[in-house]
Short mmCIF file of C-alpha atoms and ligand atoms in Angstrom, two decimals:
data_model
loop_
_atom_site.label_atom_id
_atom_site.label_comp_id
_atom_site.label_asym_id
_atom_site.label_seq_id
_atom_site.Cartn_x
_atom_site.Cartn_y
_atom_site.Cartn_z
CA MET A 482 -16.35 -39.64 5.79
CA MET A 483 -15.15 -37.66 2.83
CA LYS A 484 -14.33 -34.20 3.58
CA LYS A 485 -16.47 -31.04 2.20
CA VAL A 486 -14.59 -28.38 0.76
CA TYR A 487 -15.57 -24.75 -0.02
CA VAL A 488 -13.89 -22.84 -2.39
CA ALA A 489 -14.81 -19.40 -2.47
CA GLY A 490 -13.83 -17.71 -6.01
CA HIS A 491 -13.65 -21.09 -7.72
CA ARG A 492 -13.85 -19.27 -11.07
CA GLY A 493 -10.88 -17.00 -10.65
CA MET A 494 -7.29 -18.04 -11.54
CA VAL A 495 -6.35 -18.95 -8.17
CA GLY A 496 -9.61 -20.77 -7.01
CA SER A 497 -9.90 -23.09 -10.23
CA ALA A 498 -6.32 -23.60 -9.71
CA VAL A 499 -7.07 -25.07 -6.24
CA CYS A 500 -10.15 -26.96 -7.30
CA ARG A 501 -7.99 -28.63 -10.01
CA ALA A 502 -5.40 -29.47 -7.30
CA LEU A 503 -8.26 -30.63 -4.78
CA SER A 504 -9.82 -32.91 -7.88
CA SER A 505 -6.26 -34.33 -8.57
CA PRO A 506 -5.67 -38.34 -7.67
CA ASP A 507 -2.36 -37.01 -6.34
CA SER A 508 -4.03 -34.48 -3.64
CA PRO A 509 -2.40 -34.78 -0.09
CA LEU A 510 -5.86 -34.33 1.04
CA GLY A 511 -7.41 -37.32 -0.39
CA PRO A 512 -10.84 -37.55 -2.27
CA VAL A 513 -12.79 -34.38 -1.14
CA GLU A 514 -16.49 -33.30 -1.98
CA LEU A 515 -16.18 -29.65 -3.83
CA VAL A 516 -18.63 -27.00 -2.76
CA VAL A 517 -18.79 -23.80 -4.97
CA ARG A 518 -21.40 -21.24 -5.72
CA THR A 519 -21.18 -18.47 -8.56
CA HIS A 520 -21.47 -14.91 -7.86
CA SER A 521 -25.21 -14.91 -9.11
CA GLU A 522 -26.00 -17.67 -6.36
CA LEU A 523 -24.23 -16.04 -3.63
CA ASP A 524 -22.95 -12.67 -3.26
CA LEU A 525 -20.08 -12.76 -0.61
CA LEU A 526 -20.96 -8.98 -0.31
CA ASP A 527 -23.83 -9.91 1.53
CA PRO A 528 -23.01 -11.18 5.35
CA ALA A 529 -26.45 -12.44 6.16
CA ALA A 530 -26.49 -14.86 2.91
CA VAL A 531 -22.86 -15.94 3.54
CA ARG A 532 -23.79 -16.88 7.14
CA ARG A 533 -26.84 -18.80 5.66
CA PHE A 534 -24.65 -20.73 2.98
CA TYR A 535 -22.00 -21.83 5.58
CA GLU A 536 -25.17 -23.09 7.91
CA ALA A 537 -26.79 -24.96 5.17
CA GLU A 538 -23.65 -26.56 3.76
CA ARG A 539 -21.57 -26.80 6.67
CA PRO A 540 -18.36 -27.78 4.83
CA ASP A 541 -15.48 -28.98 6.93
CA VAL A 542 -12.95 -26.74 5.21
CA ALA A 543 -13.28 -23.01 3.71
CA VAL A 544 -10.69 -21.80 1.09
CA ILE A 545 -11.17 -18.22 0.58
CA ALA A 546 -9.65 -17.17 -2.87
CA ALA A 547 -12.42 -14.79 -3.73
CA ALA A 548 -11.29 -11.21 -4.18
CA ARG A 549 -11.57 -8.35 -6.44
CA VAL A 550 -8.11 -8.45 -7.66
CA GLY A 551 -5.91 -6.47 -10.45
CA GLY A 552 -2.88 -4.99 -11.30
CA ILE A 553 -1.06 -1.52 -10.77
CA GLY A 554 -3.36 0.39 -12.77
CA ALA A 555 -6.71 -1.08 -11.70
CA ASN A 556 -5.57 -0.74 -7.61
CA SER A 557 -4.22 2.74 -7.94
CA ALA A 558 -7.48 4.20 -10.10
CA ALA A 559 -9.74 2.43 -7.60
CA ASN A 560 -8.32 1.87 -3.91
CA SER A 561 -11.96 2.65 -2.38
CA ARG A 562 -13.53 -0.10 -4.19
CA PHE A 563 -10.41 -2.37 -3.75
CA LEU A 564 -10.69 -1.88 0.08
CA TYR A 565 -14.37 -2.08 0.47
CA GLU A 566 -15.28 -5.16 -1.54
CA ASN A 567 -12.22 -7.14 -0.32
CA GLU A 568 -12.38 -5.93 3.20
CA MET A 569 -16.32 -7.12 2.69
CA ILE A 570 -15.51 -10.48 1.34
CA ALA A 571 -13.04 -11.26 4.00
CA MET A 572 -15.21 -10.34 6.92
CA ASN A 573 -18.15 -12.16 5.47
CA THR A 574 -16.20 -15.26 4.51
CA VAL A 575 -14.14 -15.34 7.72
CA TRP A 576 -16.52 -14.14 10.28
CA GLY A 577 -19.59 -16.23 8.53
CA ALA A 578 -17.63 -19.37 8.87
CA ALA A 579 -16.56 -18.86 12.38
CA GLU A 580 -20.19 -18.14 13.60
CA ALA A 581 -21.46 -20.93 11.62
CA GLY A 582 -18.93 -23.21 13.53
CA ILE A 583 -16.76 -24.18 10.36
CA GLY A 584 -13.61 -25.74 11.88
CA ARG A 585 -10.87 -24.97 9.41
CA LEU A 586 -10.42 -22.08 7.22
CA LEU A 587 -7.52 -20.90 4.61
CA PHE A 588 -7.46 -17.26 3.89
CA LEU A 589 -5.37 -16.06 0.83
CA GLY A 590 -3.75 -13.01 0.66
CA SER A 591 -0.99 -11.00 -1.20
CA THR A 592 2.50 -9.67 -0.48
CA CYS A 593 1.23 -6.48 -1.03
CA ILE A 594 0.29 -6.48 2.82
CA TYR A 595 3.86 -5.78 3.74
CA PRO A 596 5.57 -2.23 3.81
CA ARG A 597 6.58 -0.70 0.63
CA LEU A 598 10.36 -0.80 1.95
CA ALA A 599 10.54 -4.07 3.84
CA PRO A 600 13.81 -5.70 4.49
CA GLN A 601 14.30 -8.27 1.11
CA PRO A 602 13.61 -11.13 1.09
CA ILE A 603 10.46 -10.05 2.92
CA PRO A 604 9.89 -12.26 6.28
CA GLU A 605 6.30 -12.71 7.69
CA ASP A 606 7.05 -10.75 10.67
CA ALA A 607 7.63 -7.57 8.53
CA LEU A 608 3.87 -7.16 8.63
CA LEU A 609 2.90 -3.99 9.99
CA SER A 610 6.33 -2.78 10.59
CA GLY A 611 6.14 0.44 8.22
CA PRO A 612 3.95 2.34 5.50
CA LEU A 613 2.44 0.62 2.94
CA GLU A 614 2.80 0.95 -1.15
CA LYS A 615 0.23 3.74 -2.21
CA THR A 616 -0.91 2.19 -5.37
CA ASN A 617 -2.44 -1.02 -3.64
CA GLU A 618 -3.08 0.31 -0.17
CA GLY A 619 -6.66 -0.32 -0.28
CA TYR A 620 -6.09 -3.92 -1.29
CA ALA A 621 -3.47 -4.46 1.32
CA LEU A 622 -5.52 -3.00 4.13
CA ALA A 623 -8.34 -5.38 3.39
CA LYS A 624 -5.89 -8.50 3.19
CA ILE A 625 -4.50 -7.54 6.66
CA SER A 626 -7.51 -7.26 8.12
CA GLY A 627 -8.61 -10.70 6.70
CA LEU A 628 -5.43 -12.63 7.75
CA LYS A 629 -5.72 -10.93 11.27
CA LEU A 630 -9.41 -12.00 11.75
CA CYS A 631 -7.98 -15.22 11.06
CA GLU A 632 -5.49 -14.98 13.81
CA PHE A 633 -7.82 -13.55 16.23
CA LEU A 634 -10.40 -16.29 15.68
CA ARG A 635 -7.69 -18.90 16.22
CA ARG A 636 -6.55 -17.72 19.69
CA GLU A 637 -10.07 -16.63 20.78
CA ARG A 638 -12.22 -19.64 19.45
CA GLY A 639 -9.67 -22.35 18.72
CA LEU A 640 -10.54 -22.29 15.08
CA LEU A 641 -7.93 -23.57 12.77
CA TYR A 642 -7.79 -20.52 10.57
CA HIS A 643 -4.74 -19.54 8.83
CA SER A 644 -3.57 -17.59 5.90
CA LEU A 645 -0.99 -17.71 2.78
CA MET A 646 0.44 -15.03 1.19
CA PRO A 647 1.53 -15.43 -2.25
CA THR A 648 3.88 -13.20 -4.38
CA ASN A 649 2.75 -11.98 -7.98
CA LEU A 650 0.75 -15.11 -9.41
CA TYR A 651 0.10 -15.85 -13.15
CA GLY A 652 -1.19 -18.99 -15.03
CA PRO A 653 -4.17 -20.38 -16.66
CA GLY A 654 -7.67 -18.40 -16.29
CA ASP A 655 -5.65 -15.34 -15.76
CA ASN A 656 -7.23 -11.66 -16.65
CA TYR A 657 -5.83 -10.53 -19.88
CA ASP A 658 -7.03 -7.13 -19.84
CA ILE A 659 -4.37 -4.42 -20.80
CA ALA A 660 -5.83 -1.64 -18.64
CA GLY A 661 -6.45 -3.46 -15.43
CA GLY A 662 -4.61 -6.84 -15.70
CA HIS A 663 -1.36 -7.74 -13.65
CA VAL A 664 2.05 -7.21 -15.62
CA LEU A 665 2.63 -10.84 -16.69
CA PRO A 666 -0.84 -11.75 -18.53
CA THR A 667 -0.78 -7.88 -19.92
CA LEU A 668 2.81 -8.49 -21.29
CA ILE A 669 1.46 -11.91 -22.84
CA ARG A 670 -1.29 -9.79 -24.68
CA LYS A 671 0.38 -7.03 -25.70
CA PHE A 672 3.09 -8.78 -27.45
CA GLU A 673 0.59 -11.02 -28.87
CA THR A 674 -1.43 -8.30 -30.19
CA MET A 675 0.70 -5.26 -31.06
CA LYS A 676 3.03 -6.03 -33.83
CA ASP A 677 5.24 -2.92 -34.14
CA VAL A 678 5.97 -1.03 -30.83
CA VAL A 679 4.73 -2.48 -27.34
CA PRO A 680 4.39 0.48 -24.75
CA LEU A 681 5.23 -0.52 -21.16
CA TRP A 682 4.44 0.85 -18.14
CA GLY A 683 6.91 2.78 -15.53
CA THR A 684 10.64 2.44 -16.00
CA GLY A 685 10.92 -1.18 -15.98
CA SER A 686 13.39 -1.16 -12.90
CA ALA A 687 11.07 -2.54 -10.38
CA ILE A 688 11.69 -5.92 -9.31
CA ARG A 689 9.29 -8.92 -8.84
CA GLU A 690 8.96 -12.53 -7.92
CA PHE A 691 6.50 -14.51 -9.92
CA LEU A 692 4.94 -17.92 -9.03
CA HIS A 693 2.88 -20.06 -11.24
CA VAL A 694 -0.70 -20.38 -9.89
CA ASP A 695 -0.61 -24.29 -9.65
CA ASP A 696 2.43 -23.95 -7.64
CA LEU A 697 0.28 -21.67 -4.94
CA ALA A 698 -2.52 -24.35 -5.26
CA SER A 699 0.04 -26.93 -4.19
CA ALA A 700 1.03 -24.65 -1.05
CA CYS A 701 -2.78 -24.23 -0.39
CA LEU A 702 -3.21 -28.13 -0.20
CA PHE A 703 -0.07 -28.52 1.84
CA ALA A 704 -0.99 -26.01 4.32
CA LEU A 705 -4.26 -27.69 4.83
CA SER A 706 -2.52 -30.66 5.31
CA LEU A 707 -0.45 -29.53 8.53
CA ASP A 708 -2.33 -30.32 11.89
CA ASP A 709 -0.74 -27.00 13.52
CA PRO A 710 0.11 -24.63 10.63
CA PRO A 711 1.83 -21.20 11.09
CA ASP A 712 -0.66 -18.44 11.23
CA LEU A 713 0.68 -16.84 8.41
CA MET A 714 3.10 -18.12 5.65
CA ASN A 715 4.69 -16.45 2.42
CA VAL A 716 4.47 -18.72 -0.88
CA GLY A 717 6.97 -17.42 -3.64
CA SER A 718 9.20 -19.03 -6.09
CA GLY A 719 12.18 -17.16 -4.96
CA GLU A 720 13.19 -16.14 -8.60
CA GLU A 721 13.51 -12.59 -9.11
CA VAL A 722 13.35 -10.19 -12.10
CA ALA A 723 13.46 -6.86 -13.23
CA ILE A 724 10.47 -5.68 -15.36
CA ARG A 725 12.48 -5.12 -18.03
CA GLU A 726 13.87 -8.62 -18.18
CA LEU A 727 10.42 -10.07 -17.94
CA ALA A 728 9.61 -8.13 -20.79
CA GLU A 729 12.46 -9.42 -22.71
CA ALA A 730 11.49 -12.86 -21.67
CA VAL A 731 7.72 -12.56 -22.99
CA LYS A 732 8.95 -10.91 -25.99
CA GLU A 733 11.11 -14.27 -26.85
CA ALA A 734 8.12 -16.64 -25.55
CA THR A 735 5.57 -15.18 -27.90
CA GLY A 736 8.28 -14.64 -30.59
CA SER A 737 7.43 -11.26 -30.72
CA THR A 738 9.68 -8.77 -33.05
CA ALA A 739 8.12 -5.67 -31.54
CA GLN A 740 10.14 -2.89 -29.98
CA ILE A 741 9.63 -1.87 -26.50
CA THR A 742 9.03 1.71 -25.31
CA TRP A 743 8.61 2.45 -21.58
CA ASP A 744 6.10 5.37 -20.45
CA SER A 745 7.72 6.82 -17.15
CA SER A 746 4.50 8.67 -16.35
CA LYS A 747 3.08 5.40 -15.33
CA PRO A 748 3.97 3.99 -11.70
CA ASP A 749 6.60 1.61 -10.78
CA GLY A 750 4.98 0.86 -7.55
CA THR A 751 6.94 -1.17 -4.85
CA PRO A 752 10.61 -1.13 -6.04
CA ARG A 753 11.41 -4.68 -5.02
CA LYS A 754 9.01 -7.37 -3.54
CA LEU A 755 10.86 -10.90 -2.93
CA CYS A 756 9.39 -12.72 -0.21
CA ASP A 757 11.19 -14.79 2.55
CA THR A 758 9.61 -18.40 1.87
CA SER A 759 11.99 -20.10 4.48
CA LEU A 760 9.12 -21.04 6.91
CA ILE A 761 7.12 -22.82 4.36
CA ARG A 762 10.12 -24.34 2.78
CA SER A 763 11.35 -25.58 6.07
CA LEU A 764 8.01 -27.39 6.75
CA GLY A 765 8.49 -29.39 3.36
CA TRP A 766 6.94 -27.27 0.48
CA LYS A 767 8.65 -26.06 -2.43
CA PRO A 768 7.91 -24.67 -6.06
CA ARG A 769 8.39 -26.91 -8.94
CA ILE A 770 7.76 -24.52 -12.00
CA SER A 771 10.38 -22.14 -13.14
CA LEU A 772 9.75 -18.73 -14.52
CA LYS A 773 10.97 -20.04 -18.04
CA GLU A 774 8.67 -23.13 -18.09
CA GLY A 775 5.70 -21.48 -16.69
CA LEU A 776 5.86 -18.71 -18.97
CA ALA A 777 5.88 -21.45 -22.04
CA MET A 778 3.06 -22.79 -20.37
CA THR A 779 1.04 -19.59 -19.89
CA VAL A 780 1.81 -18.16 -23.67
CA ALA A 781 0.21 -21.90 -24.89
CA SER A 782 -2.74 -21.69 -22.30
CA TYR A 783 -3.47 -18.04 -23.67
CA ARG A 784 -3.42 -18.94 -27.25
CA ALA A 785 -5.69 -22.02 -26.35
CA GLU A 786 -7.91 -19.67 -24.23
CA LEU A 787 -7.93 -17.44 -27.27
CA ALA A 788 -8.94 -20.09 -29.77
CA ALA A 789 -11.61 -21.06 -27.38
CA GLY A 790 -13.34 -18.02 -26.83
CA THR A 791 -12.78 -18.25 -22.93
CA VAL A 792 -9.79 -15.73 -22.81
CA ARG A 793 -10.89 -13.27 -19.79
CA LEU A 794 -10.66 -9.67 -20.48
CA GLY A 795 -12.01 -8.00 -17.43
CA ARG A 796 -13.26 -9.01 -14.13
CA GLY A 797 -15.76 -11.98 -14.10
O1 GFB B 1564 1.77 -6.69 -11.70
P1 GFB B 1564 1.63 -5.14 -11.64
O2 GFB B 1564 0.43 -4.49 -12.23
O3 GFB B 1564 1.48 -4.97 -10.34
O4 GFB B 1564 2.61 -4.52 -11.84
P2 GFB B 1564 2.34 -4.77 -8.82
C1 GFB B 1564 4.00 -5.04 -11.72
C2 GFB B 1564 5.41 -3.86 -12.45
O5 GFB B 1564 4.98 -3.89 -14.02
C3 GFB B 1564 5.03 -2.34 -12.18
C4 GFB B 1564 5.07 -2.78 -14.33
O6 GFB B 1564 6.56 -2.08 -11.97
C5 GFB B 1564 4.59 -1.76 -13.32
O7 GFB B 1564 4.71 -0.38 -13.43
N1 GFB B 1564 4.51 -2.69 -15.89
C6 GFB B 1564 5.29 -2.56 -17.13
C7 GFB B 1564 3.47 -3.25 -16.07
N2 GFB B 1564 4.03 -2.63 -17.84
C8 GFB B 1564 3.13 -3.00 -17.69
C9 GFB B 1564 2.14 -3.37 -18.12
O8 GFB B 1564 1.74 -3.13 -19.36
N3 GFB B 1564 0.99 -3.54 -17.27
C10 GFB B 1564 1.07 -3.78 -16.01
N4 GFB B 1564 -0.14 -3.92 -15.18
N5 GFB B 1564 2.38 -3.43 -15.45
C11 GFB B 1564 -0.03 -5.72 -7.81
C12 GFB B 1564 -1.11 -4.90 -6.79
O9 GFB B 1564 1.34 -4.67 -7.80
O10 GFB B 1564 0.59 -6.84 -7.35
C13 GFB B 1564 -1.89 -5.81 -6.19
O11 GFB B 1564 -1.57 -3.87 -7.66
C14 GFB B 1564 -1.60 -7.14 -6.08
O12 GFB B 1564 -2.59 -5.34 -5.20
C15 GFB B 1564 -0.71 -7.73 -6.85
O13 GFB B 1564 -0.76 -7.17 -4.60
C16 GFB B 1564 0.21 -9.00 -6.95
O14 GFB B 1564 3.01 -6.08 -8.71
O15 GFB B 1564 3.01 -3.34 -8.57
#
């Protein structure tokens, strides 16, 4: 019988990419029946509602891509909300699934779970080995709780619950809000809308790794196709770039002639964040989209979303 797969957060950038991959004829999982709920149909902050949903729908697999997400500005201004909402979403979707007897679950986090000064590239076992980056401590703590809950339930109840920690993501359906978004979509919007001067945050010295969301979706399906996946696997592109270089690349990809300025009163965040992906690569997954190619695709999808009136400028 066709498997039923619930994707939490199907309207977000990650959830919608997972749904596209699950609906593709090339999906390694074969045809599946997708189950989704909008926020107004199911409030993931409500534990009883989530439990009732799982008991009524009984999906074979749950993919938890729902979260309150944002860039360094949104996170550092609201660590309390990022902690509370993401903790509740993680606890309700994972514990609720276990209580309803859902057999398999994939939980998605972020590499900001690792210590601020973790060894580079960051191996999975760097988890909880040092203090977290302060700008996103709330988000990181919630994601650590979620992945730990999966790990405990797998040991205690034999449920196949496991996690992926992707590096900084980008792609179609991203949030282009200049105040709250992540750096890559924010830079696209700034270079597309600011003609003379483009003010950027920090010093430009921070180093990040970017992964196209379609590569993350392929990693999700790959992880779900494994009979005995590791509890936790990093997912990244392996391509590092300083924010200063990223800014030049976005400027070129958008065809902008504006001058870049740096506002060092804004935080740089973690100095470097490159994840060690040898574990998932050793099992057979690899990324396919280079930053250059992905950037060109994303500038094109931003322009298409703008023309269609669907570009997201904020949450929701
Ligand atoms: O993507 P981003 O907001 O978050 O910022 P993190 C990455 C880097 O880009 C920082 C710089 O060094 C910023 O100072 N930057 C330069 C800018 N100009 C801009 C700009 O206009 N907007 C933004 N947003 N950044 C997030 C976490 O950290 O990464 C989340 O806060 C999550 O929790 C996510 O883990 C993946 O990479 O620093």
